[in-house]
PDB file of C-alpha atoms in Angstrom:
ATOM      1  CA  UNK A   1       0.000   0.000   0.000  1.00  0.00           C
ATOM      2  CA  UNK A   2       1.667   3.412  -1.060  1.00  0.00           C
ATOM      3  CA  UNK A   3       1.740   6.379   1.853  1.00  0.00           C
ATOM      4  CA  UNK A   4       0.409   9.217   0.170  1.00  0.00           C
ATOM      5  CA  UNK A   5       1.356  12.767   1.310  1.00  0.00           C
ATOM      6  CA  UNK A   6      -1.363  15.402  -0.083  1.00  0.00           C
ATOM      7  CA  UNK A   7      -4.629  13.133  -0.733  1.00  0.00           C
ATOM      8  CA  UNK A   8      -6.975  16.235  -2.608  1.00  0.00           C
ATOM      9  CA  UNK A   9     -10.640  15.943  -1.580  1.00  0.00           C
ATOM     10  CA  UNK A  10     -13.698  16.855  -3.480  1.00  0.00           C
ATOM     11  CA  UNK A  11     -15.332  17.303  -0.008  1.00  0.00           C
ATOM     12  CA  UNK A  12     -14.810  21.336   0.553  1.00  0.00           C
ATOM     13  CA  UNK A  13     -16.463  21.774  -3.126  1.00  0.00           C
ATOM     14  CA  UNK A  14     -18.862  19.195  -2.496  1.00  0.00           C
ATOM     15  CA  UNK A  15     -19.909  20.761   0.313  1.00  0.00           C
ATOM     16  CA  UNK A  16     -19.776  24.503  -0.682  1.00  0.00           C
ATOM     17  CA  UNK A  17     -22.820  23.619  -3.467  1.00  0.00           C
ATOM     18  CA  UNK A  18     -25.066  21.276  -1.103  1.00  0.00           C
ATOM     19  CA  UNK A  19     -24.918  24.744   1.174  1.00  0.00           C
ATOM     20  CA  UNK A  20     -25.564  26.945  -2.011  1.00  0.00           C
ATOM     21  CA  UNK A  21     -28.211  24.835  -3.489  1.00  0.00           C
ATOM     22  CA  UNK A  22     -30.099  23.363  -0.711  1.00  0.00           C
ATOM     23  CA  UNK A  23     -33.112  25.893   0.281  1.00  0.00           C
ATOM     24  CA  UNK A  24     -33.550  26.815  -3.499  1.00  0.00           C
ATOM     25  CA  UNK A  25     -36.673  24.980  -4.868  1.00  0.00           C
ATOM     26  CA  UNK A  26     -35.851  22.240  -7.900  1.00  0.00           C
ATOM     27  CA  UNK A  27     -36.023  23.704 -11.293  1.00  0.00           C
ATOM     28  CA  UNK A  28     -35.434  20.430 -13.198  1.00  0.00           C
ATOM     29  CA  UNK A  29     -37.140  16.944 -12.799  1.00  0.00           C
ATOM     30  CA  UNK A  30     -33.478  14.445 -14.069  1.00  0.00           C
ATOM     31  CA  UNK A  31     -34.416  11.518 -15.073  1.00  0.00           C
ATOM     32  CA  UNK A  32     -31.659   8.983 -15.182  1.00  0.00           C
ATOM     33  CA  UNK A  33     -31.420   6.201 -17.991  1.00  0.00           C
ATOM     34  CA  UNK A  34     -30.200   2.699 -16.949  1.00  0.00           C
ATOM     35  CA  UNK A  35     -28.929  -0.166 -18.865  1.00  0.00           C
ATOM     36  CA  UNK A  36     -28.714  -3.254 -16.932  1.00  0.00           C
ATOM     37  CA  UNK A  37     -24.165  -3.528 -16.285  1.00  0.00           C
ATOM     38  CA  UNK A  38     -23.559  -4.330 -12.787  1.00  0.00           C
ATOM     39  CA  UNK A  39     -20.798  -1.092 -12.607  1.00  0.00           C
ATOM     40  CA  UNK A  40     -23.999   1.631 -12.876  1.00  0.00           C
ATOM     41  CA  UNK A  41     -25.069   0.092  -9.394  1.00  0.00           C
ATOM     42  CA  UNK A  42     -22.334   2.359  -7.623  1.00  0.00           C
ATOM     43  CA  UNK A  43     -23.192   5.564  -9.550  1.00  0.00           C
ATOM     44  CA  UNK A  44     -26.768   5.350  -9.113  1.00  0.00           C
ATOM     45  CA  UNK A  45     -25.971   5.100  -6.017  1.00  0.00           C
ATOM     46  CA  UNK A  46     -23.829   8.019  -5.338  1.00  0.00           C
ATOM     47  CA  UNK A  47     -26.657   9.850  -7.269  1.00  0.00           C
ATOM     48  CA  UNK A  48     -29.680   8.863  -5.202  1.00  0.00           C
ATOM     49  CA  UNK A  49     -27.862   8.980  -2.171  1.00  0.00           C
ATOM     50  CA  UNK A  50     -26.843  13.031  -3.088  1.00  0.00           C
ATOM     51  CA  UNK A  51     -30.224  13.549  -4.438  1.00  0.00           C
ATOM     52  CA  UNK A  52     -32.056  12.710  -1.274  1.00  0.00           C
ATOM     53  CA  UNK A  53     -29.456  14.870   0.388  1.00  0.00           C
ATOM     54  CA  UNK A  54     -30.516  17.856  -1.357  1.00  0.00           C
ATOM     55  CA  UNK A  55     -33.611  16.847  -0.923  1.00  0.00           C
ATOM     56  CA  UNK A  56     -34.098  16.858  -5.153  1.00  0.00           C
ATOM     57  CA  UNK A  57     -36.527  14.844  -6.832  1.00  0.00           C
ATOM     58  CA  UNK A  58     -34.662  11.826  -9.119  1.00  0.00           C
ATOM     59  CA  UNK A  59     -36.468   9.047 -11.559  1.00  0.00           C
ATOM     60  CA  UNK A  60     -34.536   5.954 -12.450  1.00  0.00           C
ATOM     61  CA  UNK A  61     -35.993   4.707 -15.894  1.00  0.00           C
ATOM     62  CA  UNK A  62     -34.394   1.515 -17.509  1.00  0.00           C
ATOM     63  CA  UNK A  63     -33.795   0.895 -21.386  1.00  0.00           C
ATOM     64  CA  UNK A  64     -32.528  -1.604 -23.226  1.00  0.00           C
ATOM     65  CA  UNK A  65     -31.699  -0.031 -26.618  1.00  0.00           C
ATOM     66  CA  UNK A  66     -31.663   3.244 -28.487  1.00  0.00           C
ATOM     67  CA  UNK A  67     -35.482   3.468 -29.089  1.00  0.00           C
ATOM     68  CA  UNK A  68     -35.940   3.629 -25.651  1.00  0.00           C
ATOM     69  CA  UNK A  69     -33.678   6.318 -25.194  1.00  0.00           C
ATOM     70  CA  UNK A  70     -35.315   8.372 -27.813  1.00  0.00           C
ATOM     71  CA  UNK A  71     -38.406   7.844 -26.626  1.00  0.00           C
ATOM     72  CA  UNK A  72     -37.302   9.050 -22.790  1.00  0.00           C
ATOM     73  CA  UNK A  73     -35.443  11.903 -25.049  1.00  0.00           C
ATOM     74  CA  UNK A  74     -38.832  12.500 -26.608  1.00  0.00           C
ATOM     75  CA  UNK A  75     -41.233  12.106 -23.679  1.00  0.00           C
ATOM     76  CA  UNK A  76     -38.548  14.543 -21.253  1.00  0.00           C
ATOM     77  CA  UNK A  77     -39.096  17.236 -24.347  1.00  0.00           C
ATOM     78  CA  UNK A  78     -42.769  16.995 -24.048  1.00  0.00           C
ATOM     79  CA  UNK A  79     -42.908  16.942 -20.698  1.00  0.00           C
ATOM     80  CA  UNK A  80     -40.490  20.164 -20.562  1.00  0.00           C
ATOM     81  CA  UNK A  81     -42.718  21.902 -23.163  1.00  0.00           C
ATOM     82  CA  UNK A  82     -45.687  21.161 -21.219  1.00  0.00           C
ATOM     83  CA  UNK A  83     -44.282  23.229 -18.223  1.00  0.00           C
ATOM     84  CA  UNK A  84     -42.588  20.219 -15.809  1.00  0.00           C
ATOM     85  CA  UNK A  85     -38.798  21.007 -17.135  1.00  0.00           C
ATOM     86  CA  UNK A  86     -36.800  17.781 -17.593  1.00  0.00           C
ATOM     87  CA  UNK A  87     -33.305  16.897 -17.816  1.00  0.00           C
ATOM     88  CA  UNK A  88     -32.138  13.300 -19.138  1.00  0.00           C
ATOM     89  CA  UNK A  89     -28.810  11.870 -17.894  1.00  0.00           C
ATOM     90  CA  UNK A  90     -27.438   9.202 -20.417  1.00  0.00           C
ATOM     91  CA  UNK A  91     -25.407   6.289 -18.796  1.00  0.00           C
ATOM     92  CA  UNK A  92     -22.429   4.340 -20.143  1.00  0.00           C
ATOM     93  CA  UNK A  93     -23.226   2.603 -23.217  1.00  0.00           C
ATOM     94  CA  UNK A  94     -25.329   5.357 -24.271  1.00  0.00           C
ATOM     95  CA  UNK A  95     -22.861   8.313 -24.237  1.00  0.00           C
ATOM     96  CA  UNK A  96     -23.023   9.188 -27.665  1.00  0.00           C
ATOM     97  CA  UNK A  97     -24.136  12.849 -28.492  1.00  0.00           C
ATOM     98  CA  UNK A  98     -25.886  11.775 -32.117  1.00  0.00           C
ATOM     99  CA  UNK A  99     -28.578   9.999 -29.778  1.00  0.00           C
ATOM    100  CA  UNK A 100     -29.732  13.473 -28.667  1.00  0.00           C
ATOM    101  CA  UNK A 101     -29.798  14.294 -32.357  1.00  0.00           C
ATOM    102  CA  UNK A 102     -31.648  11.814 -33.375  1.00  0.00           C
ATOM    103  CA  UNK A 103     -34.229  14.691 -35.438  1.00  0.00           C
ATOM    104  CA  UNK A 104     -33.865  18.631 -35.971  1.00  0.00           C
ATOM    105  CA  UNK A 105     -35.079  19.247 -32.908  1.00  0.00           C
ATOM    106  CA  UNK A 106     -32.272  21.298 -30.214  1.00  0.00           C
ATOM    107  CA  UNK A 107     -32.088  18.906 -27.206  1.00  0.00           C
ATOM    108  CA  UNK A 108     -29.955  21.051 -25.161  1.00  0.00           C
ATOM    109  CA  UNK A 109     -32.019  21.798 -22.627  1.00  0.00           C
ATOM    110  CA  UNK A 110     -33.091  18.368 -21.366  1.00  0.00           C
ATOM    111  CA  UNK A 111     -29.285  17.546 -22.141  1.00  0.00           C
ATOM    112  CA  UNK A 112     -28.101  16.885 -17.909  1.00  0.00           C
ATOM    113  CA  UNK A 113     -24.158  16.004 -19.185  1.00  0.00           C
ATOM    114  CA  UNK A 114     -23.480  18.502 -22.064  1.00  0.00           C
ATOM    115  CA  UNK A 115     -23.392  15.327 -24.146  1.00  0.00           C
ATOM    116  CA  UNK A 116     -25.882  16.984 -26.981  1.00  0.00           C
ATOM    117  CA  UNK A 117     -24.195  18.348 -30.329  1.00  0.00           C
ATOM    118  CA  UNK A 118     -25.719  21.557 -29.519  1.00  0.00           C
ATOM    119  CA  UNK A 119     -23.965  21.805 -25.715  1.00  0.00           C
ATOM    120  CA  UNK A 120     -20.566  20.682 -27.093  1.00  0.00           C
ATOM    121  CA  UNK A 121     -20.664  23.136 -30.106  1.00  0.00           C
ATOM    122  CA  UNK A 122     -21.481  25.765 -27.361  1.00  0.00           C
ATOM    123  CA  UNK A 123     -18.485  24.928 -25.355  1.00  0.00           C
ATOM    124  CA  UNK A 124     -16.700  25.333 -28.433  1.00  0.00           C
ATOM    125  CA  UNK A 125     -17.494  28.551 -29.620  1.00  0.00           C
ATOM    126  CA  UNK A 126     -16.791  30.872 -26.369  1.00  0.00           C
ATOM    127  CA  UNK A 127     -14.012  32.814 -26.919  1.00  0.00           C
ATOM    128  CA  UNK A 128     -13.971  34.104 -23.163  1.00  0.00           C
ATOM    129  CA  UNK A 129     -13.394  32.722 -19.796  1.00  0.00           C
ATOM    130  CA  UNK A 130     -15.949  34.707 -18.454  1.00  0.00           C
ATOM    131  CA  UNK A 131     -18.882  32.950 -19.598  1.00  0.00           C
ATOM    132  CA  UNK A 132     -20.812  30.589 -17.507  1.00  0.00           C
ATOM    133  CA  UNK A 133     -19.146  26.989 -18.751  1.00  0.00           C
ATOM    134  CA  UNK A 134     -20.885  24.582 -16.621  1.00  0.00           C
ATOM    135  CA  UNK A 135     -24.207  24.876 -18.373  1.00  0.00           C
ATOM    136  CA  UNK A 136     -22.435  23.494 -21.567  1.00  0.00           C
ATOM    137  CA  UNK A 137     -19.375  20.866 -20.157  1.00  0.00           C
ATOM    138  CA  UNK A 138     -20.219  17.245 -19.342  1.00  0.00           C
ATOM    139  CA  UNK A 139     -19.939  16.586 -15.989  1.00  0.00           C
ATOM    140  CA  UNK A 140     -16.556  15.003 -15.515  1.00  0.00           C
ATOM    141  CA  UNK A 141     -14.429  17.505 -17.472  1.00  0.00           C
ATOM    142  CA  UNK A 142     -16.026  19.975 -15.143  1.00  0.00           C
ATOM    143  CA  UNK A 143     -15.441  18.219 -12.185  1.00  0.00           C
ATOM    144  CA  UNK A 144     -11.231  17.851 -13.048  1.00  0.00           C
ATOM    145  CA  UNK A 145     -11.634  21.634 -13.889  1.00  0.00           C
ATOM    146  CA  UNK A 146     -12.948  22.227 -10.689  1.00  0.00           C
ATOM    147  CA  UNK A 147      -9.783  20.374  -8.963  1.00  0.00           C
ATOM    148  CA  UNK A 148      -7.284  21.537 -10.960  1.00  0.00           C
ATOM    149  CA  UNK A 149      -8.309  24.817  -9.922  1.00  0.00           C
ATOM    150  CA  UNK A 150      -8.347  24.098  -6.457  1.00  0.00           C
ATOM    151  CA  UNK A 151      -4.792  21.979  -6.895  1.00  0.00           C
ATOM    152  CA  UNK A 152      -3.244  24.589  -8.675  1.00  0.00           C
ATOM    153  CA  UNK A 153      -5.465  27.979  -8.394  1.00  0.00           C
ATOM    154  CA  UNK A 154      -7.307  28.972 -10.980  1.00  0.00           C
ATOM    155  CA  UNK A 155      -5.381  32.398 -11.860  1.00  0.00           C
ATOM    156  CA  UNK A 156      -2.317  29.393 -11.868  1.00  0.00           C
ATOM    157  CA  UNK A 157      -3.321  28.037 -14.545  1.00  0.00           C
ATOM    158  CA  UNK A 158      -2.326  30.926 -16.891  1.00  0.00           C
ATOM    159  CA  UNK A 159       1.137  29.072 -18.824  1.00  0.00           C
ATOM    160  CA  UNK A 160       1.103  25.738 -16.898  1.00  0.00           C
ATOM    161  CA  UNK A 161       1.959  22.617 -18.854  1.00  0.00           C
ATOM    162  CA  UNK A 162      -0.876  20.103 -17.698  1.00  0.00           C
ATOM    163  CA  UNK A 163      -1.212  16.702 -19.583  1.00  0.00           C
ATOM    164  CA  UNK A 164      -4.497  15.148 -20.222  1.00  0.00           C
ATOM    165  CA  UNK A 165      -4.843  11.268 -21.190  1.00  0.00           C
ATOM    166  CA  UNK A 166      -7.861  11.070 -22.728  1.00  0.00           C
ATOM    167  CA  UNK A 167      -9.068  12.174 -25.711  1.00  0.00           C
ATOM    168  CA  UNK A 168     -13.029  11.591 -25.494  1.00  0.00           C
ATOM    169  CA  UNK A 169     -15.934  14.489 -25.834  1.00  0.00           C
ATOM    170  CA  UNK A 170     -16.733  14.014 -22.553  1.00  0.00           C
ATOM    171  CA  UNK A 171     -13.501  14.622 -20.575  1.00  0.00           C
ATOM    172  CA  UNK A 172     -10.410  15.113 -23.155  1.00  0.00           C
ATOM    173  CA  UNK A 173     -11.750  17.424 -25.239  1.00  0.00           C
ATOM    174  CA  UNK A 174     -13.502  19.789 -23.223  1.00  0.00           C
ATOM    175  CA  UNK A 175     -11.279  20.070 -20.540  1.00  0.00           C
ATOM    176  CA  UNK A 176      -8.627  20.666 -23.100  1.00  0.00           C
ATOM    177  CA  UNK A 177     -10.943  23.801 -24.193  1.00  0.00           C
ATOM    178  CA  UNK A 178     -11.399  25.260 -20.444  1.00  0.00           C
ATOM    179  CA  UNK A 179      -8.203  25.430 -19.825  1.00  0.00           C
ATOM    180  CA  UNK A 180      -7.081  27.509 -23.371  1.00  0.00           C
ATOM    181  CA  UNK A 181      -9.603  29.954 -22.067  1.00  0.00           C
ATOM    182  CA  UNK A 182      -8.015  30.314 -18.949  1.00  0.00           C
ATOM    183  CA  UNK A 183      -4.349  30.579 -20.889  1.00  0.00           C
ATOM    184  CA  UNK A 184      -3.520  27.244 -19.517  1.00  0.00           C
ATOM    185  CA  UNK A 185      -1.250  25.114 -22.019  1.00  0.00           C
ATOM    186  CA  UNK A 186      -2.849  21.742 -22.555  1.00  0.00           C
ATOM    187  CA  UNK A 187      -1.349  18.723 -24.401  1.00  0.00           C
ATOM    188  CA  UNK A 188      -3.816  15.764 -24.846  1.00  0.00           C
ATOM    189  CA  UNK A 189      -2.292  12.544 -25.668  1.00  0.00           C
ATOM    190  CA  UNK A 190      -3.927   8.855 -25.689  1.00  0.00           C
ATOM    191  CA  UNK A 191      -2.764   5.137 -26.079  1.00  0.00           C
ATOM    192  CA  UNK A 192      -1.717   5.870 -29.146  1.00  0.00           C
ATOM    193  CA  UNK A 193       0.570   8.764 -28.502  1.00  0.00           C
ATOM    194  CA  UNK A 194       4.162   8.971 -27.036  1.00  0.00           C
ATOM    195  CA  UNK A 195       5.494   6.560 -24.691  1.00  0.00           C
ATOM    196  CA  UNK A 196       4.616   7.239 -21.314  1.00  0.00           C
ATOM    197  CA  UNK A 197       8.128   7.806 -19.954  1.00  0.00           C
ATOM    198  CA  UNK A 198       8.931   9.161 -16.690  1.00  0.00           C
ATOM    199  CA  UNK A 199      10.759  11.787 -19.164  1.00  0.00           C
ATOM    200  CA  UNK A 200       8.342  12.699 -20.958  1.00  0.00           C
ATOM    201  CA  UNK A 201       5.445  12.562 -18.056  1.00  0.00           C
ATOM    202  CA  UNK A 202       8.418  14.677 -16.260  1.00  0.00           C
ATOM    203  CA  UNK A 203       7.817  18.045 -18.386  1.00  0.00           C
ATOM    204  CA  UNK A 204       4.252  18.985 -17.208  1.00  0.00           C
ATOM    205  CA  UNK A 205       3.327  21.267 -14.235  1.00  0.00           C
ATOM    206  CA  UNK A 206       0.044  18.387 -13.991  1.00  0.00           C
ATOM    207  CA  UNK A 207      -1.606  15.078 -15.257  1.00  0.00           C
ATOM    208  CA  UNK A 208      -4.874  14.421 -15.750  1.00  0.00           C
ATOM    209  CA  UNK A 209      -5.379  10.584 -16.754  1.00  0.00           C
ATOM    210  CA  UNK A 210      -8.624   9.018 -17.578  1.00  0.00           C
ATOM    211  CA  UNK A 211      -7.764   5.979 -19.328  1.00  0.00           C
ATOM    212  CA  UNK A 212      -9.358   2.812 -17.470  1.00  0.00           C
ATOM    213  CA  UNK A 213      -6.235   1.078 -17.468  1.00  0.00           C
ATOM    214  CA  UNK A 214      -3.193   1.377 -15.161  1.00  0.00           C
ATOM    215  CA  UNK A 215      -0.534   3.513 -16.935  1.00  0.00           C
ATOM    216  CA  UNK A 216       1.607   5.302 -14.105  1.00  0.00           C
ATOM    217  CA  UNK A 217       3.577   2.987 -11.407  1.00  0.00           C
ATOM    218  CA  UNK A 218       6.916   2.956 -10.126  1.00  0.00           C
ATOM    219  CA  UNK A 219       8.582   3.297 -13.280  1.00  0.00           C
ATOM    220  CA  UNK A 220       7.436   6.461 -14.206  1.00  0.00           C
ATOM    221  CA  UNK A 221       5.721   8.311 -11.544  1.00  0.00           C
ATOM    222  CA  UNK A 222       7.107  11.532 -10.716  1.00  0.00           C
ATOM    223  CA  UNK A 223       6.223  12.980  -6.886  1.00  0.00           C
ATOM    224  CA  UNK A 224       7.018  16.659  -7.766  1.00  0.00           C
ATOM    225  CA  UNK A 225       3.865  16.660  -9.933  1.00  0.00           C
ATOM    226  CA  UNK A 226      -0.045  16.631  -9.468  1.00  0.00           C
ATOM    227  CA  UNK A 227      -1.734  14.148 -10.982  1.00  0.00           C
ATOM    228  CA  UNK A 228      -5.616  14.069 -11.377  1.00  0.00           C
ATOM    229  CA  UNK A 229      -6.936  10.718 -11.659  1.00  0.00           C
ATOM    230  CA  UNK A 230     -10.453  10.449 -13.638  1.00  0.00           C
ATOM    231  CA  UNK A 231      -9.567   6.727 -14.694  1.00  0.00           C
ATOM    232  CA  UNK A 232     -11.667   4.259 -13.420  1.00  0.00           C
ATOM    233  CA  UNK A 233     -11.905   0.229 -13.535  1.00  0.00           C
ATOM    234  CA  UNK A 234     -12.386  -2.520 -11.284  1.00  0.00           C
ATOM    235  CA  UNK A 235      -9.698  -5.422  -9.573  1.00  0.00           C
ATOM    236  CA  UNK A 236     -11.543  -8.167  -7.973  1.00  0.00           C
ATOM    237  CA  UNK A 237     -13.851  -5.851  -7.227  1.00  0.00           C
ATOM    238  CA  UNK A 238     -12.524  -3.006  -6.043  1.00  0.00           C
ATOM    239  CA  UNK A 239     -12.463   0.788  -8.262  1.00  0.00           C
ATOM    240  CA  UNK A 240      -9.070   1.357  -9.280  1.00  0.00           C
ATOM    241  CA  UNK A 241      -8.135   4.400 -11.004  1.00  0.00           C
ATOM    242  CA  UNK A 242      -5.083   4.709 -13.925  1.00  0.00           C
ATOM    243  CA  UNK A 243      -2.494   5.088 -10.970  1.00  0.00           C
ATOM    244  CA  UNK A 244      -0.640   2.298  -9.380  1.00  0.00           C
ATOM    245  CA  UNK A 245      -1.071   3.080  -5.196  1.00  0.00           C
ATOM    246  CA  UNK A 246      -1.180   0.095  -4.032  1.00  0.00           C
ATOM    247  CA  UNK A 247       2.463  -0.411  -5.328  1.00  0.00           C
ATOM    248  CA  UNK A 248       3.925   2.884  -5.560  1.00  0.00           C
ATOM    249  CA  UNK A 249       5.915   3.910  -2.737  1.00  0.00           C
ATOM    250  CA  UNK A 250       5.421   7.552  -1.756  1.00  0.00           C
ATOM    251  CA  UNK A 251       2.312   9.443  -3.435  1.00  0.00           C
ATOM    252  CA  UNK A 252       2.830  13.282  -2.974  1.00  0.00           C
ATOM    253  CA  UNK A 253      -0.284  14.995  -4.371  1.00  0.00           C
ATOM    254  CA  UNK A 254      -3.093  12.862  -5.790  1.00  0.00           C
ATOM    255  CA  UNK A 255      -6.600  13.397  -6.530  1.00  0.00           C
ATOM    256  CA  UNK A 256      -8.732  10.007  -6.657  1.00  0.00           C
ATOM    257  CA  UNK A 257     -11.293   8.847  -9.122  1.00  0.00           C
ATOM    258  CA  UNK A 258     -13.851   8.570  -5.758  1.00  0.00           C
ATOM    259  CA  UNK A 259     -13.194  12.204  -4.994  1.00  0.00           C
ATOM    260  CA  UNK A 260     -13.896  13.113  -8.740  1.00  0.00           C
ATOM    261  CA  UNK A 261     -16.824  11.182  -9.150  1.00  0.00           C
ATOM    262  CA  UNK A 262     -18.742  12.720  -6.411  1.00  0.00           C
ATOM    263  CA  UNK A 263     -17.879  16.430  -7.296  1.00  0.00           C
ATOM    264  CA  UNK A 264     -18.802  15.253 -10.656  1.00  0.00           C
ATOM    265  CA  UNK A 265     -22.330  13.769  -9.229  1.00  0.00           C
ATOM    266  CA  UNK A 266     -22.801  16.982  -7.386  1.00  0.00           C
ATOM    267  CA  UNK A 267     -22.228  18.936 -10.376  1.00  0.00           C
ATOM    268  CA  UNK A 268     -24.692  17.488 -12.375  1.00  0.00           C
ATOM    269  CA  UNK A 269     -27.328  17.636  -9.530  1.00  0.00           C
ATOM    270  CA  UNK A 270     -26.529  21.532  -9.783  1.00  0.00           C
ATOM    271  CA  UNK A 271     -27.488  21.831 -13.148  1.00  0.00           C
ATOM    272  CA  UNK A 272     -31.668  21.147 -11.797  1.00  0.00           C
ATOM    273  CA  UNK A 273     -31.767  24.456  -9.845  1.00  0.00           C
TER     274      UNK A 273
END
């Protein structure tokens, strides 16, 4: 088991938007789609358990296919234009943006995850830090943000080398995007990329890895730098993230795939106020 030095929490933030949120009334009815893999248990979980913390109003709906997520997609419009607003939150196997595009019709605003072609376009076409991201940035990416900030400060971020393993539209890419607008210098690499040498790993101010595989151990790790750790897979049962612990001997500053994914949960509960 590695002793780890600086262990950053998601608990302050967590915290700081229960507080915020919790006497505001619920904008947003979220209904949650479910397929039926045995690793959704945990997040539904995490989601309910939050929910009922902030006292917000959550529907668990299963489907089995992509016609019954567009129809969810379709009854959650309906229901929003008939004056009960609904968001949808898409799970796993389902994470592709062309199912919220499945017709003309802009399905932004039921879109919980910034996951819709519309939302990511968005994202994509502010030109200035300013603006209100979170409305637009799937949860996760916004989450890391959120981290990184604290880790590093967010008027830190201006010139720092960070690293990001991961390449998806729902973490790589937009995270890569909030942190140009904050003059932050982002290289995103992927399992096809450079080898990930302690050299090479050694030239960034921070690492963000979300690859679902363990890629940094003993052989690479560097303590002098942050890493971020968004990866997430399971060992005889147990999450894992993309960093060896269990086997690397000192851990100076590390920020678990737990902590992320309840910041992240919390985030997206935001989004129904």
């Amino acid at each position: 088991m590695s002793k780890i030095g600086v262990l950053n929490s998601s608990e302050d933030l967590c915290e700081t938007i229960a507080q915020s949120y919790f006497h505001k009334p619920q904008k947003f009815q979220l209904n949650v789609l479910l397929t039926n893999r045995s690793d959704e248990q945990a997040y539904t979980r995490s989601i309910k358990n939050i929910a009922d913390k902030m006292g917000l109003k959550v529907t668990f709906l299963p489907v089995e296919n992509i016609y019954d997520v567009n129809a969810r997609i379709s009854e959650a419009l309906i229901a929003s234009n008939n004056g009960t607003p609904t968001k949808i939150l898409l799970t796993h196997d389902f994470h592709e943006p062309t199912l919220f595009n499945a017709s003309n019709i802009d399905t932004s605003d039921v879109d919980a995850d910034g996951f819709s072609i519309q939302n990511i376009g968005k994202l994509f076409e502010v030109k200035n830090h300013n603006v209100y991201l979170s409305k637009y940035v799937p949860c996760t990416a916004d989450a890391i943000f959120c981290l990184l900030c604290q880790d590093v400060g967010l008027n830190e971020i201006k010139g720092k080398k960070i690293l990001i393993i991961n390449r998806t539209n729902t973490i790589g890419l937009p995270l890569m995007k909030m942190i140009l607008l904050n003059d932050g210098v982002p290289t995103v690499t992927h399992s096809k990329g450079p080898e990930l040498t302690k050299e090479y790993l050694s030239q960034f101010d921070v690492i963000v890895t979300a690859t679902g595989y363990k890629i940094i151990d003993n052989s690479n790790y560097n303590e002098n730098i942050p890493i971020i750790d968004a990866g997430v897979h399971f060992e005889n049962g147990k999450l894992c993230g993309d960093v060896d612990t269990e086997n690397i001997d000192y851990i100076s500053d590390y920020t678990s795939p737990r902590a992320i994914g309840k910041l992240t949960t919390y985030l997206l509960l935001r989004k129904l106020f």
